[in-house]
Amino acid sequence: MWSRRRFLVTAAGAAAVARSLPAVAQARRYDLIVRGGRVVDPSARLDAVRDVAISGGRIAAVERSISSDAADTIDARGKLVVPGLLDIHTHVARSAEGPSLVLQDGVTGWIDAGTQGADHIADTIAIARSSPQPGRVLINIGRAGLLPEGDTMDLARADVAAARQAIAQHRDFIVGVKARLSRDVAGANDFEVLRRAQEVASSFGLPVMIHMGQTISPLSRLLDLLKRGDVVTHMFAPPPNSIVDDSGRILPAVLAARQRGVWFDVGNGQTGHIRWDTVDAIMKAHFWPDTFSTDWNTNSRQTGVIDLPNCMSKLLSYGMSVPQAIAAVTTTAARVFPVFGDRGTMKAGAAADVAVLELRQGNFEFLDNFKGTITGRQRFFPIATVLAGKRISRS
Ligand SMILES: [Zn+2]
């Protein structure tokens, strides 16, 4: 009993000391508290109402109720509070305002997937360097980057030496190689373009991201060139050379690729990459995407992309749960690109990148790339973004 009494005496003494401190010494304990939201953090298997306290740019605590004071507060009641979103296929670095535009959508990390090749890679790297959130680039194996007439229709543009030199110069910002393989981009060169992309990437231990769909070579032949850690984007591309056959079976080469650690990504985009009947067949075969991405550019607001939360919403109608959709753009995306290795989580100590989303119920029309629509009952809307512990103002 004496120990309890002594504890009480000590506690009372401490309270008296606290009361006598001058006001200036009673600093606010946290920089920011996001209060009362439904916190979905797949890295911690957490889906519950929580307060999130942030200090010094890091997550300080995630608890049922945090009574301490903070310099800033976000009232997230009725909203989702999730780790900052990671978009692994964008063209954010095509424009100076790209990074700040997607930041408002909740995107706190982005990959520019092949906007530029060796000739002008410095342009995209300059944008990545000045981006408020982490941004990195995949170098297009076509040395002139995206070309209306097709990046590698002229095979000489798939220049191994030029790409290698560019990577060696910008090892800190180039995190992989992009090979766009569609008929209107690479023509009959698709296989050789991919072989060269792999030759470049392998020598630096980097992944290749392939843009699949409507290729001249059979998809299985192309997939054979992919190694563990590589990424297949535009996985919902309709035939010819879709990942699913006419009878609704996923190709054996696709299953084998996933088995050996190749990632499958959505890459929504605006032309030729997603068609609802193909989505339906692939989702029914239970071959679900590892990651969602937008293939974002400055027109995305006006196309069926809109923003990453909208692209994430599309598969809720096909049975994906909210935590599964969040995991695809947080924990999984962070595994695909190790540059995001300490992101995609809200565990204490992690970088305080947070997206506040609203999951609205209603009737929402979602567009594919062929003017086809489906109606979904739920859609994520971006509400607020916190980057490195600071609330981003929305314009
Ligand atoms: Zn793209």
GROMACS .gro file of C-alpha atoms and ligand atoms in nm:
model
  396
    1MET     CA    1   0.000   0.000   0.000
    2TRP     CA    2   0.278   0.242   0.083
    3SER     CA    3   0.408   0.235  -0.273
    4ARG     CA    4   0.069   0.339  -0.411
    5ARG     CA    5   0.042   0.623  -0.163
    6ARG     CA    6   0.391   0.737  -0.250
    7PHE     CA    7   0.296   0.733  -0.619
    8LEU     CA    8  -0.005   0.952  -0.551
    9VAL     CA    9   0.207   1.199  -0.356
   10THR     CA   10   0.464   1.211  -0.636
   11ALA     CA   11   0.197   1.259  -0.905
   12ALA     CA   12   0.041   1.543  -0.707
   13GLY     CA   13   0.381   1.702  -0.672
   14ALA     CA   14   0.444   1.680  -1.046
   15ALA     CA   15   0.110   1.843  -1.121
   16ALA     CA   16   0.197   2.129  -0.886
   17VAL     CA   17   0.529   2.178  -1.067
   18ALA     CA   18   0.352   2.182  -1.406
   19ARG     CA   19   0.107   2.447  -1.282
   20SER     CA   20   0.387   2.669  -1.164
   21LEU     CA   21   0.577   2.663  -1.498
   22PRO     CA   22   0.568   2.988  -1.695
   23ALA     CA   23   0.332   2.970  -1.996
   24VAL     CA   24   0.617   2.995  -2.246
   25ALA     CA   25   0.767   2.667  -2.131
   26GLN     CA   26   0.442   2.477  -2.195
   27ALA     CA   27   0.520   2.432  -2.567
   28ARG     CA   28   0.265   2.251  -2.777
   29ARG     CA   29   0.354   1.889  -2.779
   30TYR     CA   30   0.284   1.817  -3.147
   31ASP     CA   31   0.304   2.013  -3.471
   32LEU     CA   32  -0.014   1.864  -3.613
   33ILE     CA   33  -0.288   1.625  -3.508
   34VAL     CA   34  -0.522   1.467  -3.763
   35ARG     CA   35  -0.824   1.392  -3.549
   36GLY     CA   36  -1.097   1.135  -3.558
   37GLY     CA   37  -1.055   0.987  -3.907
   38ARG     CA   38  -1.081   0.625  -4.015
   39VAL     CA   39  -0.712   0.540  -4.033
   40VAL     CA   40  -0.637   0.274  -4.293
   41ASP     CA   41  -0.271   0.178  -4.275
   42PRO     CA   42  -0.219  -0.161  -4.442
   43SER     CA   43   0.144  -0.172  -4.322
   44ALA     CA   44   0.013  -0.195  -3.964
   45ARG     CA   45  -0.303  -0.392  -4.056
   46LEU     CA   46  -0.492  -0.101  -3.907
   47ASP     CA   47  -0.845   0.004  -4.005
   48ALA     CA   48  -1.000   0.197  -3.716
   49VAL     CA   49  -1.088   0.544  -3.594
   50ARG     CA   50  -0.768   0.703  -3.463
   51ASP     CA   51  -0.593   1.033  -3.396
   52VAL     CA   52  -0.260   1.080  -3.570
   53ALA     CA   53  -0.001   1.305  -3.407
   54ILE     CA   54   0.290   1.446  -3.604
   55SER     CA   55   0.601   1.618  -3.490
   56GLY     CA   56   0.929   1.712  -3.655
   57GLY     CA   57   0.805   1.583  -3.991
   58ARG     CA   58   0.751   1.232  -3.853
   59ILE     CA   59   0.453   1.032  -3.735
   60ALA     CA   60   0.472   1.057  -3.355
   61ALA     CA   61   0.170   0.855  -3.245
   62VAL     CA   62  -0.142   0.683  -3.379
   63GLU     CA   63  -0.386   0.635  -3.092
   64ARG     CA   64  -0.753   0.608  -3.006
   65SER     CA   65  -0.752   0.953  -2.856
   66ILE     CA   66  -0.467   1.201  -2.821
   67SER     CA   67  -0.549   1.472  -2.572
   68SER     CA   68  -0.231   1.678  -2.614
   69ASP     CA   69  -0.227   2.012  -2.782
   70ALA     CA   70  -0.094   2.076  -3.133
   71ALA     CA   71  -0.001   2.382  -3.337
   72ASP     CA   72  -0.237   2.271  -3.616
   73THR     CA   73  -0.531   2.032  -3.630
   74ILE     CA   74  -0.714   1.864  -3.916
   75ASP     CA   75  -1.066   1.750  -3.835
   76ALA     CA   76  -1.088   1.420  -4.025
   77ARG     CA   77  -1.412   1.291  -3.873
   78GLY     CA   78  -1.603   1.098  -4.139
   79LYS     CA   79  -1.293   1.086  -4.362
   80LEU     CA   80  -1.022   0.831  -4.441
   81VAL     CA   81  -0.671   0.901  -4.318
   82VAL     CA   82  -0.414   0.698  -4.511
   83PRO     CA   83  -0.040   0.704  -4.584
   84GLY     CA   84   0.050   0.951  -4.862
   85LEU     CA   85  -0.029   0.798  -5.202
   86LEU     CA   86   0.247   0.674  -5.434
   87ASP     CA   87   0.181   0.689  -5.809
   88ILE     CA   88   0.432   0.469  -5.993
   89HIS     CA   89   0.334   0.558  -6.352
   90THR     CA   90   0.293   0.927  -6.428
   91HIS     CA   91   0.423   1.192  -6.665
   92VAL     CA   92   0.442   1.446  -6.384
   93ALA     CA   93   0.788   1.558  -6.496
   94ARG     CA   94   0.652   1.674  -6.829
   95SER     CA   95   0.554   2.007  -6.676
   96ALA     CA   96   0.691   2.230  -6.403
   97GLU     CA   97   0.356   2.244  -6.221
   98GLY     CA   98   0.307   1.864  -6.231
   99PRO     CA   99   0.443   1.781  -5.885
  100SER     CA  100   0.236   2.042  -5.700
  101LEU     CA  101  -0.081   1.949  -5.892
  102VAL     CA  102  -0.064   1.581  -5.797
  103LEU     CA  103   0.036   1.670  -5.440
  104GLN     CA  104  -0.312   1.819  -5.403
  105ASP     CA  105  -0.455   1.480  -5.503
  106GLY     CA  106  -0.280   1.318  -5.206
  107VAL     CA  107   0.020   1.198  -5.409
  108THR     CA  108   0.331   1.231  -5.193
  109GLY     CA  109   0.561   1.031  -5.421
  110TRP     CA  110   0.569   0.986  -5.797
  111ILE     CA  111   0.756   0.810  -6.074
  112ASP     CA  112   0.775   0.968  -6.419
  113ALA     CA  113   0.762   0.668  -6.649
  114GLY     CA  114   0.961   0.737  -6.962
  115THR     CA  115   0.867   1.091  -7.064
  116GLN     CA  116   1.227   1.141  -7.171
  117GLY     CA  117   1.510   0.932  -7.304
  118ALA     CA  118   1.884   0.993  -7.292
  119ASP     CA  119   1.874   1.308  -7.508
  120HIS     CA  120   1.664   1.521  -7.273
  121ILE     CA  121   1.666   1.329  -6.946
  122ALA     CA  122   1.809   1.634  -6.767
  123ASP     CA  123   1.475   1.816  -6.822
  124THR     CA  124   1.274   1.561  -6.624
  125ILE     CA  125   1.543   1.529  -6.359
  126ALA     CA  126   1.538   1.906  -6.302
  127ILE     CA  127   1.166   1.879  -6.222
  128ALA     CA  128   1.219   1.578  -5.997
  129ARG     CA  129   1.493   1.765  -5.814
  130SER     CA  130   1.274   2.066  -5.742
  131SER     CA  131   0.962   1.861  -5.661
  132PRO     CA  132   0.822   1.919  -5.310
  133GLN     CA  133   0.756   1.544  -5.272
  134PRO     CA  134   0.999   1.266  -5.375
  135GLY     CA  135   0.991   1.219  -5.753
  136ARG     CA  136   1.206   0.988  -5.964
  137VAL     CA  137   1.221   0.896  -6.332
  138LEU     CA  138   1.236   0.594  -6.557
  139ILE     CA  139   1.446   0.662  -6.864
  140ASN     CA  140   1.279   0.583  -7.196
  141ILE     CA  141   1.495   0.339  -7.390
  142GLY     CA  142   1.404   0.552  -7.695
  143ARG     CA  143   1.665   0.824  -7.670
  144ALA     CA  144   1.427   1.100  -7.791
  145GLY     CA  145   1.159   1.009  -7.533
  146LEU     CA  146   0.788   1.012  -7.619
  147LEU     CA  147   0.743   1.068  -7.992
  148PRO     CA  148   0.411   1.105  -8.179
  149GLU     CA  149   0.552   0.889  -8.460
  150GLY     CA  150   0.659   0.616  -8.214
  151ASP     CA  151   0.953   0.625  -7.967
  152THR     CA  152   1.144   0.334  -8.121
  153MET     CA  153   0.985   0.287  -8.461
  154ASP     CA  154   1.339   0.370  -8.573
  155LEU     CA  155   1.531   0.099  -8.389
  156ALA     CA  156   1.847   0.311  -8.381
  157ARG     CA  157   1.676   0.525  -8.116
  158ALA     CA  158   1.688   0.232  -7.871
  159ASP     CA  159   2.046   0.331  -7.799
  160VAL     CA  160   2.201   0.119  -7.524
  161ALA     CA  161   2.519   0.325  -7.489
  162ALA     CA  162   2.332   0.658  -7.465
  163ALA     CA  163   2.092   0.523  -7.200
  164ARG     CA  164   2.376   0.376  -6.996
  165GLN     CA  165   2.565   0.703  -7.001
  166ALA     CA  166   2.256   0.897  -6.889
  167ILE     CA  167   2.195   0.658  -6.599
  168ALA     CA  168   2.559   0.672  -6.489
  169GLN     CA  169   2.531   1.051  -6.480
  170HIS     CA  170   2.202   1.059  -6.289
  171ARG     CA  171   2.214   0.746  -6.079
  172ASP     CA  172   2.036   0.927  -5.792
  173PHE     CA  173   1.724   1.013  -5.994
  174ILE     CA  174   1.689   0.738  -6.254
  175VAL     CA  175   1.529   0.434  -6.090
  176GLY     CA  176   1.452   0.219  -6.393
  177VAL     CA  177   1.409   0.188  -6.769
  178LYS     CA  178   1.081   0.224  -6.961
  179ALA     CA  179   1.009   0.028  -7.277
  180ARG     CA  180   0.689   0.120  -7.464
  181LEU     CA  181   0.604  -0.174  -7.684
  182SER     CA  182   0.269  -0.112  -7.857
  183ARG     CA  183   0.240  -0.144  -8.232
  184ASP     CA  184   0.217   0.236  -8.277
  185VAL     CA  185   0.523   0.300  -8.057
  186ALA     CA  186   0.773   0.024  -8.139
  187GLY     CA  187   0.614  -0.152  -8.437
  188ALA     CA  188   0.785  -0.481  -8.516
  189ASN     CA  189   1.086  -0.375  -8.304
  190ASP     CA  190   0.907  -0.452  -7.976
  191PHE     CA  191   1.109  -0.760  -7.877
  192GLU     CA  192   1.447  -0.609  -7.964
  193VAL     CA  193   1.356  -0.281  -7.790
  194LEU     CA  194   1.276  -0.472  -7.472
  195ARG     CA  195   1.591  -0.680  -7.502
  196ARG     CA  196   1.797  -0.359  -7.519
  197ALA     CA  197   1.606  -0.199  -7.230
  198GLN     CA  198   1.685  -0.507  -7.023
  199GLU     CA  199   2.051  -0.494  -7.125
  200VAL     CA  200   2.070  -0.135  -6.994
  201ALA     CA  201   1.871  -0.198  -6.675
  202SER     CA  202   2.045  -0.520  -6.578
  203SER     CA  203   2.387  -0.359  -6.585
  204PHE     CA  204   2.271  -0.119  -6.310
  205GLY     CA  205   2.049  -0.365  -6.122
  206LEU     CA  206   1.741  -0.159  -6.212
  207PRO     CA  207   1.388  -0.268  -6.305
  208VAL     CA  208   1.228  -0.235  -6.648
  209MET     CA  209   0.872  -0.116  -6.681
  210ILE     CA  210   0.701  -0.235  -6.998
  211HIS     CA  211   0.402  -0.066  -7.154
  212MET     CA  212   0.204  -0.366  -7.284
  213GLY     CA  213  -0.103  -0.397  -7.506
  214GLN     CA  214  -0.160  -0.403  -7.881
  215THR     CA  215   0.190  -0.532  -7.947
  216ILE     CA  216   0.298  -0.711  -8.262
  217SER     CA  217   0.491  -0.980  -8.071
  218PRO     CA  218   0.285  -1.219  -7.857
  219LEU     CA  219   0.276  -1.102  -7.494
  220SER     CA  220   0.416  -1.435  -7.370
  221ARG     CA  221   0.731  -1.387  -7.576
  222LEU     CA  222   0.783  -1.038  -7.428
  223LEU     CA  223   0.712  -1.149  -7.071
  224ASP     CA  224   0.984  -1.412  -7.100
  225LEU     CA  225   1.235  -1.126  -7.097
  226LEU     CA  226   1.113  -0.989  -6.762
  227LYS     CA  227   1.297  -1.050  -6.438
  228ARG     CA  228   1.195  -1.026  -6.073
  229GLY     CA  229   1.112  -0.664  -5.980
  230ASP     CA  230   1.016  -0.557  -6.332
  231VAL     CA  231   0.676  -0.394  -6.387
  232VAL     CA  232   0.406  -0.455  -6.648
  233THR     CA  233   0.193  -0.143  -6.686
  234HIS     CA  234  -0.142  -0.114  -6.869
  235MET     CA  235  -0.239  -0.462  -6.745
  236PHE     CA  236  -0.605  -0.405  -6.845
  237ALA     CA  237  -0.518  -0.333  -7.210
  238PRO     CA  238  -0.768  -0.501  -7.444
  239PRO     CA  239  -0.661  -0.743  -7.719
  240PRO     CA  240  -0.459  -0.796  -7.924
  241ASN     CA  241  -0.210  -0.934  -7.673
  242SER     CA  242  -0.406  -0.880  -7.356
  243ILE     CA  243  -0.311  -1.075  -7.039
  244VAL     CA  244  -0.634  -1.277  -7.067
  245ASP     CA  245  -0.741  -1.504  -7.353
  246ASP     CA  246  -1.080  -1.514  -7.528
  247SER     CA  247  -1.212  -1.776  -7.288
  248GLY     CA  248  -1.129  -1.566  -6.981
  249ARG     CA  249  -0.814  -1.749  -6.878
  250ILE     CA  250  -0.505  -1.559  -6.768
  251LEU     CA  251  -0.213  -1.655  -6.992
  252PRO     CA  252   0.026  -1.906  -6.834
  253ALA     CA  253   0.319  -1.671  -6.906
  254VAL     CA  254   0.143  -1.398  -6.706
  255LEU     CA  255   0.090  -1.627  -6.407
  256ALA     CA  256   0.453  -1.740  -6.431
  257ALA     CA  257   0.573  -1.379  -6.442
  258ARG     CA  258   0.380  -1.289  -6.127
  259GLN     CA  259   0.511  -1.605  -5.965
  260ARG     CA  260   0.870  -1.496  -6.019
  261GLY     CA  261   0.809  -1.147  -5.882
  262VAL     CA  262   0.705  -0.932  -6.180
  263TRP     CA  263   0.456  -0.661  -6.074
  264PHE     CA  264   0.131  -0.583  -6.259
  265ASP     CA  265   0.020  -0.220  -6.264
  266VAL     CA  266  -0.296  -0.047  -6.389
  267GLY     CA  267  -0.159   0.260  -6.576
  268ASN     CA  268  -0.503   0.409  -6.646
  269GLY     CA  269  -0.400   0.658  -6.915
  270GLN     CA  270  -0.632   0.784  -7.184
  271THR     CA  271  -0.580   0.585  -7.504
  272GLY     CA  272  -0.600   0.211  -7.552
  273HIS     CA  273  -0.501   0.101  -7.200
  274ILE     CA  274  -0.821   0.005  -7.020
  275ARG     CA  275  -1.152  -0.133  -7.144
  276TRP     CA  276  -1.429  -0.247  -6.911
  277ASP     CA  277  -1.491  -0.588  -7.071
  278THR     CA  278  -1.120  -0.670  -7.035
  279VAL     CA  279  -1.118  -0.544  -6.675
  280ASP     CA  280  -1.422  -0.761  -6.608
  281ALA     CA  281  -1.258  -1.076  -6.749
  282ILE     CA  282  -0.931  -1.018  -6.560
  283MET     CA  283  -1.096  -0.938  -6.228
  284LYS     CA  284  -1.328  -1.241  -6.264
  285ALA     CA  285  -1.018  -1.456  -6.312
  286HIS     CA  286  -0.897  -1.309  -5.979
  287PHE     CA  287  -0.584  -1.162  -6.131
  288TRP     CA  288  -0.590  -0.837  -5.936
  289PRO     CA  289  -0.350  -0.548  -5.983
  290ASP     CA  290  -0.052  -0.505  -5.755
  291THR     CA  291  -0.053  -0.127  -5.799
  292PHE     CA  292  -0.280   0.143  -5.937
  293SER     CA  293  -0.130   0.429  -6.132
  294THR     CA  294  -0.270   0.713  -6.338
  295ASP     CA  295  -0.030   0.759  -6.632
  296TRP     CA  296  -0.096   1.121  -6.532
  297ASN     CA  297  -0.040   1.431  -6.742
  298THR     CA  298  -0.176   1.785  -6.723
  299ASN     CA  299  -0.486   1.681  -6.927
  300SER     CA  300  -0.581   1.411  -6.679
  301ARG     CA  301  -0.849   1.623  -6.510
  302GLN     CA  302  -1.044   1.621  -6.838
  303THR     CA  303  -0.991   1.254  -6.929
  304GLY     CA  304  -1.120   0.953  -6.741
  305VAL     CA  305  -0.817   0.966  -6.512
  306ILE     CA  306  -0.911   1.277  -6.307
  307ASP     CA  307  -0.675   1.185  -6.020
  308LEU     CA  308  -0.522   0.883  -5.844
  309PRO     CA  309  -0.809   0.853  -5.590
  310ASN     CA  310  -1.053   0.831  -5.883
  311CYS     CA  311  -0.846   0.557  -6.050
  312MET     CA  312  -0.836   0.368  -5.718
  313SER     CA  313  -1.216   0.387  -5.696
  314LYS     CA  314  -1.272   0.207  -6.025
  315LEU     CA  315  -1.196  -0.139  -5.893
  316LEU     CA  316  -1.410  -0.111  -5.580
  317SER     CA  317  -1.700  -0.214  -5.806
  318TYR     CA  318  -1.512  -0.532  -5.894
  319GLY     CA  319  -1.480  -0.648  -5.537
  320MET     CA  320  -1.161  -0.486  -5.417
  321SER     CA  321  -1.195  -0.362  -5.059
  322VAL     CA  322  -1.100  -0.017  -4.938
  323PRO     CA  323  -0.791  -0.143  -4.749
  324GLN     CA  324  -0.683  -0.343  -5.059
  325ALA     CA  325  -0.716  -0.033  -5.278
  326ILE     CA  326  -0.516   0.172  -5.027
  327ALA     CA  327  -0.247  -0.097  -4.997
  328ALA     CA  328  -0.190  -0.093  -5.375
  329VAL     CA  329  -0.085   0.274  -5.371
  330THR     CA  330   0.102   0.268  -5.038
  331THR     CA  331   0.271  -0.048  -4.904
  332THR     CA  332   0.290  -0.227  -5.240
  333ALA     CA  333   0.401   0.077  -5.441
  334ALA     CA  334   0.676   0.134  -5.182
  335ARG     CA  335   0.798  -0.222  -5.238
  336VAL     CA  336   0.808  -0.179  -5.615
  337PHE     CA  337   1.039   0.123  -5.598
  338PRO     CA  338   1.279   0.109  -5.302
  339VAL     CA  339   1.323   0.488  -5.320
  340PHE     CA  340   0.987   0.489  -5.138
  341GLY     CA  341   1.108   0.228  -4.891
  342ASP     CA  342   1.034   0.441  -4.582
  343ARG     CA  343   0.701   0.566  -4.721
  344GLY     CA  344   0.357   0.416  -4.768
  345THR     CA  345   0.319   0.365  -4.393
  346MET     CA  346   0.202   0.563  -4.091
  347LYS     CA  347   0.394   0.367  -3.830
  348ALA     CA  348   0.550   0.584  -3.559
  349GLY     CA  349   0.878   0.727  -3.684
  350ALA     CA  350   0.782   0.719  -4.054
  351ALA     CA  351   0.789   1.030  -4.272
  352ALA     CA  352   0.466   1.218  -4.197
  353ASP     CA  353   0.314   1.198  -4.545
  354VAL     CA  354  -0.062   1.157  -4.511
  355ALA     CA  355  -0.357   1.172  -4.748
  356VAL     CA  356  -0.703   1.257  -4.617
  357LEU     CA  357  -0.966   1.117  -4.851
  358GLU     CA  358  -1.341   1.110  -4.847
  359LEU     CA  359  -1.517   0.791  -4.951
  360ARG     CA  360  -1.847   0.918  -5.083
  361GLN     CA  361  -2.145   0.690  -5.146
  362GLY     CA  362  -2.369   0.751  -5.448
  363ASN     CA  363  -2.370   0.682  -5.819
  364PHE     CA  364  -2.041   0.760  -5.987
  365GLU     CA  365  -1.962   0.715  -6.354
  366PHE     CA  366  -1.617   0.577  -6.433
  367LEU     CA  367  -1.470   0.602  -6.782
  368ASP     CA  368  -1.239   0.356  -6.961
  369ASN     CA  369  -1.023   0.460  -7.261
  370PHE     CA  370  -1.294   0.366  -7.514
  371LYS     CA  371  -1.575   0.597  -7.396
  372GLY     CA  372  -1.722   0.305  -7.203
  373THR     CA  373  -1.868   0.380  -6.861
  374ILE     CA  374  -1.954   0.181  -6.552
  375THR     CA  375  -2.142   0.310  -6.251
  376GLY     CA  376  -1.984   0.260  -5.912
  377ARG     CA  377  -2.138   0.314  -5.570
  378GLN     CA  378  -1.830   0.458  -5.403
  379ARG     CA  379  -1.562   0.704  -5.497
  380PHE     CA  380  -1.256   0.839  -5.317
  381PHE     CA  381  -1.210   1.216  -5.323
  382PRO     CA  382  -0.889   1.391  -5.212
  383ILE     CA  383  -0.955   1.627  -4.921
  384ALA     CA  384  -0.618   1.722  -4.772
  385THR     CA  385  -0.252   1.630  -4.801
  386VAL     CA  386   0.018   1.639  -4.537
  387LEU     CA  387   0.376   1.631  -4.664
  388ALA     CA  388   0.666   1.590  -4.420
  389GLY     CA  389   0.432   1.695  -4.140
  390LYS     CA  390   0.299   2.008  -4.308
  391ARG     CA  391  -0.053   2.058  -4.437
  392ILE     CA  392  -0.054   2.147  -4.809
  393SER     CA  393  -0.290   2.428  -4.899
  394ARG     CA  394  -0.529   2.345  -5.181
  395SER     CA  395  -0.572   2.595  -5.463
  396ZN      ZN  396   0.281   0.645  -6.959
   0.00000   0.00000   0.00000
